Amino acid sequence: LAPEVNPSTLACLAGMHDPGILDRYLGGIVLQDEDAMRLQRHRRGAVSLLVGLGEPAIDTLCLDLAHPRPEVRSLVARALAESNSPRARTCLGAAALHPQAEVRLAVAEALPTSLARGQIEAVPGWEMTSRLLGDPGPAVRSRAADVLYLFNSHVSLPAVGNLARGGGPDMLAGMVMATPNATVPVIAGQAARAAGALTNAQEAEL
């Protein structure tokens, strides 16, 4: 398959509703390009194809969340997040508990799309977010923190406090841009205190 497939070909492939094409397509897809606009167009077309394959492809896509290439995992998670299939929602929920951190990271990346589209409703969405915020993998926790801006501050602030106690100053500083405006002063103060505590600890070791 060519790195960029024209829209008519993608529409034809999607109309087949044949998950059998996924192995070859995802195995050969190129998701790197110096031209940012072309890359965005190609990625958008790829997501549209995966979504367009419909219900028959959900089980295969769910397995592909564990694909060895991170860019493919991200693509597949985004497609599942844009799917209208209830099974896609179930797949993402189960993948948030996957034993591989890389799979959980892909779910965390796609979670804002699921929430914004209403595919995952607020209550189960917050449960998923809370679970990912407590993930043992720092990259997963950091991505989950990016979702906090979608929730009211009265539920997100306690999560911020937990991250302040368990996360590093870099993560806390990044959360200033990722959480509701009402929480920004709180997070900024926590980040500063955490950075100061870390500096003091480092100096004590010298």
PDB file of C-alpha atoms in Angstrom:
ATOM      1  CA  LEU A   1       0.000   0.000   0.000  1.00  0.00           C
ATOM      2  CA  ALA A   2       1.247   3.491  -0.807  1.00  0.00           C
ATOM      3  CA  PRO A   3       2.092   5.807   2.106  1.00  0.00           C
ATOM      4  CA  GLU A   4      -0.862   7.992   1.196  1.00  0.00           C
ATOM      5  CA  VAL A   5      -3.968   6.401  -0.311  1.00  0.00           C
ATOM      6  CA  ASN A   6      -6.394   8.648  -2.169  1.00  0.00           C
ATOM      7  CA  PRO A   7      -9.857   9.197  -0.630  1.00  0.00           C
ATOM      8  CA  SER A   8     -11.747   7.215  -3.271  1.00  0.00           C
ATOM      9  CA  THR A   9      -9.580   4.155  -2.646  1.00  0.00           C
ATOM     10  CA  LEU A  10     -10.032   4.520   1.109  1.00  0.00           C
ATOM     11  CA  ALA A  11     -13.810   4.749   0.646  1.00  0.00           C
ATOM     12  CA  CYS A  12     -13.766   1.626  -1.505  1.00  0.00           C
ATOM     13  CA  LEU A  13     -11.726  -0.281   1.081  1.00  0.00           C
ATOM     14  CA  ALA A  14     -13.973   0.871   3.909  1.00  0.00           C
ATOM     15  CA  GLY A  15     -17.058  -0.208   1.966  1.00  0.00           C
ATOM     16  CA  MET A  16     -15.769  -3.764   1.899  1.00  0.00           C
ATOM     17  CA  HIS A  17     -16.160  -4.030   5.697  1.00  0.00           C
ATOM     18  CA  ASP A  18     -13.412  -6.622   5.576  1.00  0.00           C
ATOM     19  CA  PRO A  19     -11.155  -6.709   8.655  1.00  0.00           C
ATOM     20  CA  GLY A  20      -8.840  -8.967   6.686  1.00  0.00           C
ATOM     21  CA  ILE A  21      -7.209  -5.915   5.105  1.00  0.00           C
ATOM     22  CA  LEU A  22      -6.065  -4.554   8.469  1.00  0.00           C
ATOM     23  CA  ASP A  23      -2.982  -6.705   8.875  1.00  0.00           C
ATOM     24  CA  ARG A  24      -1.512  -5.598   5.557  1.00  0.00           C
ATOM     25  CA  TYR A  25      -2.699  -1.995   5.850  1.00  0.00           C
ATOM     26  CA  LEU A  26      -1.435  -1.375   9.381  1.00  0.00           C
ATOM     27  CA  GLY A  27       1.726  -3.345   8.731  1.00  0.00           C
ATOM     28  CA  GLY A  28       2.710  -1.102   5.829  1.00  0.00           C
ATOM     29  CA  ILE A  29       1.255   2.234   6.829  1.00  0.00           C
ATOM     30  CA  VAL A  30       3.684   5.172   6.985  1.00  0.00           C
ATOM     31  CA  LEU A  31       2.849   7.727   9.657  1.00  0.00           C
ATOM     32  CA  GLN A  32       5.901   9.948   9.374  1.00  0.00           C
ATOM     33  CA  ASP A  33       6.244  12.877   7.006  1.00  0.00           C
ATOM     34  CA  GLU A  34       8.193  16.133   7.032  1.00  0.00           C
ATOM     35  CA  ASP A  35       5.115  17.815   5.577  1.00  0.00           C
ATOM     36  CA  ALA A  36       2.893  18.277   8.652  1.00  0.00           C
ATOM     37  CA  MET A  37      -0.244  18.996   6.615  1.00  0.00           C
ATOM     38  CA  ARG A  38       0.227  15.904   4.470  1.00  0.00           C
ATOM     39  CA  LEU A  39       0.845  13.798   7.572  1.00  0.00           C
ATOM     40  CA  GLN A  40      -2.320  15.129   9.178  1.00  0.00           C
ATOM     41  CA  ARG A  41      -4.297  14.404   6.002  1.00  0.00           C
ATOM     42  CA  HIS A  42      -2.884  10.895   5.791  1.00  0.00           C
ATOM     43  CA  ARG A  43      -3.614  10.177   9.449  1.00  0.00           C
ATOM     44  CA  ARG A  44      -7.148  11.522   9.087  1.00  0.00           C
ATOM     45  CA  GLY A  45      -7.726   9.282   6.070  1.00  0.00           C
ATOM     46  CA  ALA A  46      -6.360   6.267   7.934  1.00  0.00           C
ATOM     47  CA  VAL A  47      -8.658   6.876  10.914  1.00  0.00           C
ATOM     48  CA  SER A  48     -11.618   7.274   8.549  1.00  0.00           C
ATOM     49  CA  LEU A  49     -10.819   3.948   6.925  1.00  0.00           C
ATOM     50  CA  LEU A  50     -10.541   2.113  10.237  1.00  0.00           C
ATOM     51  CA  VAL A  51     -13.808   3.630  11.462  1.00  0.00           C
ATOM     52  CA  GLY A  52     -15.481   2.986   8.102  1.00  0.00           C
ATOM     53  CA  LEU A  53     -14.749  -0.727   8.272  1.00  0.00           C
ATOM     54  CA  GLY A  54     -17.440  -0.785  10.914  1.00  0.00           C
ATOM     55  CA  GLU A  55     -18.534  -3.407  13.374  1.00  0.00           C
ATOM     56  CA  PRO A  56     -16.782  -6.368  11.699  1.00  0.00           C
ATOM     57  CA  ALA A  57     -13.385  -4.758  12.345  1.00  0.00           C
ATOM     58  CA  ILE A  58     -13.800  -3.948  16.049  1.00  0.00           C
ATOM     59  CA  ASP A  59     -12.371  -7.190  17.414  1.00  0.00           C
ATOM     60  CA  THR A  60      -9.335  -6.971  15.128  1.00  0.00           C
ATOM     61  CA  LEU A  61      -8.754  -3.323  16.002  1.00  0.00           C
ATOM     62  CA  CYS A  62      -9.002  -4.175  19.682  1.00  0.00           C
ATOM     63  CA  LEU A  63      -6.185  -6.683  19.234  1.00  0.00           C
ATOM     64  CA  ASP A  64      -4.207  -4.112  17.263  1.00  0.00           C
ATOM     65  CA  LEU A  65      -4.079  -1.864  20.323  1.00  0.00           C
ATOM     66  CA  ALA A  66      -1.105  -4.065  21.215  1.00  0.00           C
ATOM     67  CA  HIS A  67       0.577  -3.500  17.828  1.00  0.00           C
ATOM     68  CA  PRO A  68       4.398  -3.297  18.120  1.00  0.00           C
ATOM     69  CA  ARG A  69       4.508   0.185  16.507  1.00  0.00           C
ATOM     70  CA  PRO A  70       3.455   3.040  18.824  1.00  0.00           C
ATOM     71  CA  GLU A  71       2.113   5.179  15.977  1.00  0.00           C
ATOM     72  CA  VAL A  72      -0.195   2.342  14.930  1.00  0.00           C
ATOM     73  CA  ARG A  73      -1.405   1.838  18.506  1.00  0.00           C
ATOM     74  CA  SER A  74      -2.234   5.533  18.668  1.00  0.00           C
ATOM     75  CA  LEU A  75      -4.041   5.402  15.321  1.00  0.00           C
ATOM     76  CA  VAL A  76      -6.093   2.369  16.286  1.00  0.00           C
ATOM     77  CA  ALA A  77      -7.066   3.854  19.646  1.00  0.00           C
ATOM     78  CA  ARG A  78      -8.197   7.051  17.919  1.00  0.00           C
ATOM     79  CA  ALA A  79     -10.297   5.044  15.465  1.00  0.00           C
ATOM     80  CA  LEU A  80     -11.934   3.092  18.280  1.00  0.00           C
ATOM     81  CA  ALA A  81     -12.638   6.386  20.071  1.00  0.00           C
ATOM     82  CA  GLU A  82     -14.374   7.728  16.958  1.00  0.00           C
ATOM     83  CA  SER A  83     -16.399   4.577  16.372  1.00  0.00           C
ATOM     84  CA  ASN A  84     -20.108   4.521  17.152  1.00  0.00           C
ATOM     85  CA  SER A  85     -19.936   0.862  18.108  1.00  0.00           C
ATOM     86  CA  PRO A  86     -20.695   0.035  21.765  1.00  0.00           C
ATOM     87  CA  ARG A  87     -18.118  -2.736  21.427  1.00  0.00           C
ATOM     88  CA  ALA A  88     -15.455  -0.136  20.649  1.00  0.00           C
ATOM     89  CA  ARG A  89     -16.294   1.610  23.908  1.00  0.00           C
ATOM     90  CA  THR A  90     -16.089  -1.712  25.752  1.00  0.00           C
ATOM     91  CA  CYS A  91     -12.750  -2.432  24.087  1.00  0.00           C
ATOM     92  CA  LEU A  92     -11.240   0.873  25.222  1.00  0.00           C
ATOM     93  CA  GLY A  93     -12.527   0.342  28.760  1.00  0.00           C
ATOM     94  CA  ALA A  94     -10.953  -3.107  28.917  1.00  0.00           C
ATOM     95  CA  ALA A  95      -7.713  -1.851  27.354  1.00  0.00           C
ATOM     96  CA  ALA A  96      -7.344   0.669  30.192  1.00  0.00           C
ATOM     97  CA  LEU A  97      -6.623  -2.421  32.327  1.00  0.00           C
ATOM     98  CA  HIS A  98      -4.292  -4.061  29.801  1.00  0.00           C
ATOM     99  CA  PRO A  99      -1.079  -5.504  31.286  1.00  0.00           C
ATOM    100  CA  GLN A 100       1.042  -3.620  28.728  1.00  0.00           C
ATOM    101  CA  ALA A 101       1.669   0.023  29.655  1.00  0.00           C
ATOM    102  CA  GLU A 102       1.956   0.886  25.941  1.00  0.00           C
ATOM    103  CA  VAL A 103      -1.662  -0.163  25.388  1.00  0.00           C
ATOM    104  CA  ARG A 104      -2.884   1.816  28.386  1.00  0.00           C
ATOM    105  CA  LEU A 105      -0.982   4.831  27.048  1.00  0.00           C
ATOM    106  CA  ALA A 106      -2.776   4.577  23.698  1.00  0.00           C
ATOM    107  CA  VAL A 107      -6.109   4.494  25.535  1.00  0.00           C
ATOM    108  CA  ALA A 108      -5.150   7.573  27.565  1.00  0.00           C
ATOM    109  CA  GLU A 109      -4.262   9.400  24.342  1.00  0.00           C
ATOM    110  CA  ALA A 110      -7.653   8.589  22.803  1.00  0.00           C
ATOM    111  CA  LEU A 111      -9.764   9.200  25.905  1.00  0.00           C
ATOM    112  CA  PRO A 112     -10.373  12.931  25.268  1.00  0.00           C
ATOM    113  CA  THR A 113     -11.853  12.062  21.864  1.00  0.00           C
ATOM    114  CA  SER A 114     -14.163   9.446  23.391  1.00  0.00           C
ATOM    115  CA  LEU A 115     -15.333  11.872  26.058  1.00  0.00           C
ATOM    116  CA  ALA A 116     -15.766  14.821  23.704  1.00  0.00           C
ATOM    117  CA  ARG A 117     -17.865  12.723  21.328  1.00  0.00           C
ATOM    118  CA  GLY A 118     -19.977  11.309  24.145  1.00  0.00           C
ATOM    119  CA  GLN A 119     -18.912   7.782  23.244  1.00  0.00           C
ATOM    120  CA  ILE A 120     -17.881   7.346  26.864  1.00  0.00           C
ATOM    121  CA  GLU A 121     -20.158   9.184  29.261  1.00  0.00           C
ATOM    122  CA  ALA A 122     -18.928  11.359  32.104  1.00  0.00           C
ATOM    123  CA  VAL A 123     -19.215   8.900  35.001  1.00  0.00           C
ATOM    124  CA  PRO A 124     -17.501   5.898  33.363  1.00  0.00           C
ATOM    125  CA  GLY A 125     -15.110   8.352  31.727  1.00  0.00           C
ATOM    126  CA  TRP A 126     -14.076   9.705  35.103  1.00  0.00           C
ATOM    127  CA  GLU A 127     -13.640   6.155  36.394  1.00  0.00           C
ATOM    128  CA  MET A 128     -11.296   5.398  33.476  1.00  0.00           C
ATOM    129  CA  THR A 129      -9.431   8.660  33.957  1.00  0.00           C
ATOM    130  CA  SER A 130      -8.995   8.070  37.685  1.00  0.00           C
ATOM    131  CA  ARG A 131      -7.686   4.584  37.007  1.00  0.00           C
ATOM    132  CA  LEU A 132      -5.180   5.884  34.465  1.00  0.00           C
ATOM    133  CA  LEU A 133      -4.114   8.707  36.805  1.00  0.00           C
ATOM    134  CA  GLY A 134      -3.086   6.023  39.262  1.00  0.00           C
ATOM    135  CA  ASP A 135      -1.266   3.961  36.650  1.00  0.00           C
ATOM    136  CA  PRO A 136       2.215   2.693  37.580  1.00  0.00           C
ATOM    137  CA  GLY A 137       3.565   4.079  34.300  1.00  0.00           C
ATOM    138  CA  PRO A 138       4.528   7.788  34.468  1.00  0.00           C
ATOM    139  CA  ALA A 139       3.811   8.301  30.755  1.00  0.00           C
ATOM    140  CA  VAL A 140       0.286   6.957  31.221  1.00  0.00           C
ATOM    141  CA  ARG A 141      -0.317   9.171  34.266  1.00  0.00           C
ATOM    142  CA  SER A 142       0.949  12.198  32.352  1.00  0.00           C
ATOM    143  CA  ARG A 143      -1.396  11.518  29.434  1.00  0.00           C
ATOM    144  CA  ALA A 144      -4.307  10.949  31.793  1.00  0.00           C
ATOM    145  CA  ALA A 145      -3.591  14.334  33.392  1.00  0.00           C
ATOM    146  CA  ASP A 146      -4.199  15.895  29.975  1.00  0.00           C
ATOM    147  CA  VAL A 147      -7.827  14.738  30.238  1.00  0.00           C
ATOM    148  CA  LEU A 148      -8.574  16.621  33.467  1.00  0.00           C
ATOM    149  CA  TYR A 149      -9.652  19.805  31.688  1.00  0.00           C
ATOM    150  CA  LEU A 150     -12.765  17.965  30.480  1.00  0.00           C
ATOM    151  CA  PHE A 151     -14.044  17.519  34.041  1.00  0.00           C
ATOM    152  CA  ASN A 152     -15.360  19.971  36.600  1.00  0.00           C
ATOM    153  CA  SER A 153     -12.780  21.248  39.041  1.00  0.00           C
ATOM    154  CA  HIS A 154     -14.634  19.813  42.059  1.00  0.00           C
ATOM    155  CA  VAL A 155     -13.828  16.298  40.821  1.00  0.00           C
ATOM    156  CA  SER A 156     -10.481  17.015  39.186  1.00  0.00           C
ATOM    157  CA  LEU A 157      -8.916  18.907  42.127  1.00  0.00           C
ATOM    158  CA  PRO A 158      -8.634  15.826  44.388  1.00  0.00           C
ATOM    159  CA  ALA A 159      -6.880  14.013  41.528  1.00  0.00           C
ATOM    160  CA  VAL A 160      -4.501  16.949  41.203  1.00  0.00           C
ATOM    161  CA  GLY A 161      -3.720  16.655  44.895  1.00  0.00           C
ATOM    162  CA  ASN A 162      -2.932  12.980  44.541  1.00  0.00           C
ATOM    163  CA  LEU A 163      -0.622  13.660  41.615  1.00  0.00           C
ATOM    164  CA  ALA A 164       1.046  16.436  43.584  1.00  0.00           C
ATOM    165  CA  ARG A 165       1.941  13.916  46.258  1.00  0.00           C
ATOM    166  CA  GLY A 166       3.014  11.146  43.894  1.00  0.00           C
ATOM    167  CA  GLY A 167       4.229  12.876  40.719  1.00  0.00           C
ATOM    168  CA  GLY A 168       7.315  14.857  39.842  1.00  0.00           C
ATOM    169  CA  PRO A 169       7.432  18.620  39.316  1.00  0.00           C
ATOM    170  CA  ASP A 170       7.635  18.238  35.528  1.00  0.00           C
ATOM    171  CA  MET A 171       4.280  16.461  35.439  1.00  0.00           C
ATOM    172  CA  LEU A 172       2.707  19.005  37.773  1.00  0.00           C
ATOM    173  CA  ALA A 173       3.984  21.933  35.749  1.00  0.00           C
ATOM    174  CA  GLY A 174       2.522  20.392  32.599  1.00  0.00           C
ATOM    175  CA  MET A 175      -0.854  20.034  34.301  1.00  0.00           C
ATOM    176  CA  VAL A 176      -1.143  23.821  34.582  1.00  0.00           C
ATOM    177  CA  MET A 177      -2.146  23.830  30.904  1.00  0.00           C
ATOM    178  CA  ALA A 178      -4.279  20.692  31.122  1.00  0.00           C
ATOM    179  CA  THR A 179      -6.756  21.422  33.910  1.00  0.00           C
ATOM    180  CA  PRO A 180      -9.680  23.819  34.431  1.00  0.00           C
ATOM    181  CA  ASN A 181      -8.785  27.482  34.975  1.00  0.00           C
ATOM    182  CA  ALA A 182      -9.941  27.361  38.594  1.00  0.00           C
ATOM    183  CA  THR A 183      -7.277  24.794  39.393  1.00  0.00           C
ATOM    184  CA  VAL A 184      -4.350  26.568  37.734  1.00  0.00           C
ATOM    185  CA  PRO A 185      -3.176  28.560  40.800  1.00  0.00           C
ATOM    186  CA  VAL A 186      -3.434  25.440  42.953  1.00  0.00           C
ATOM    187  CA  ILE A 187      -1.436  23.307  40.529  1.00  0.00           C
ATOM    188  CA  ALA A 188       1.144  26.005  39.970  1.00  0.00           C
ATOM    189  CA  GLY A 189       1.698  26.255  43.718  1.00  0.00           C
ATOM    190  CA  GLN A 190       1.948  22.500  44.086  1.00  0.00           C
ATOM    191  CA  ALA A 191       4.417  22.304  41.216  1.00  0.00           C
ATOM    192  CA  ALA A 192       6.572  25.010  42.786  1.00  0.00           C
ATOM    193  CA  ARG A 193       6.515  23.296  46.185  1.00  0.00           C
ATOM    194  CA  ALA A 194       7.341  19.935  44.636  1.00  0.00           C
ATOM    195  CA  ALA A 195      10.210  21.444  42.658  1.00  0.00           C
ATOM    196  CA  GLY A 196      11.522  23.103  45.813  1.00  0.00           C
ATOM    197  CA  ALA A 197      11.294  19.886  47.804  1.00  0.00           C
ATOM    198  CA  LEU A 198      13.139  18.014  45.089  1.00  0.00           C
ATOM    199  CA  THR A 199      15.879  20.651  44.984  1.00  0.00           C
ATOM    200  CA  ASN A 200      16.266  20.538  48.763  1.00  0.00           C
ATOM    201  CA  ALA A 201      16.500  16.749  48.712  1.00  0.00           C
ATOM    202  CA  GLN A 202      19.128  16.854  45.991  1.00  0.00           C
ATOM    203  CA  GLU A 203      21.157  19.434  47.918  1.00  0.00           C
ATOM    204  CA  ALA A 204      20.981  17.313  51.067  1.00  0.00           C
ATOM    205  CA  GLU A 205      22.574  14.425  49.204  1.00  0.00           C
ATOM    206  CA  LEU A 206      25.588  16.532  48.197  1.00  0.00           C
TER     207      LEU A 206
END
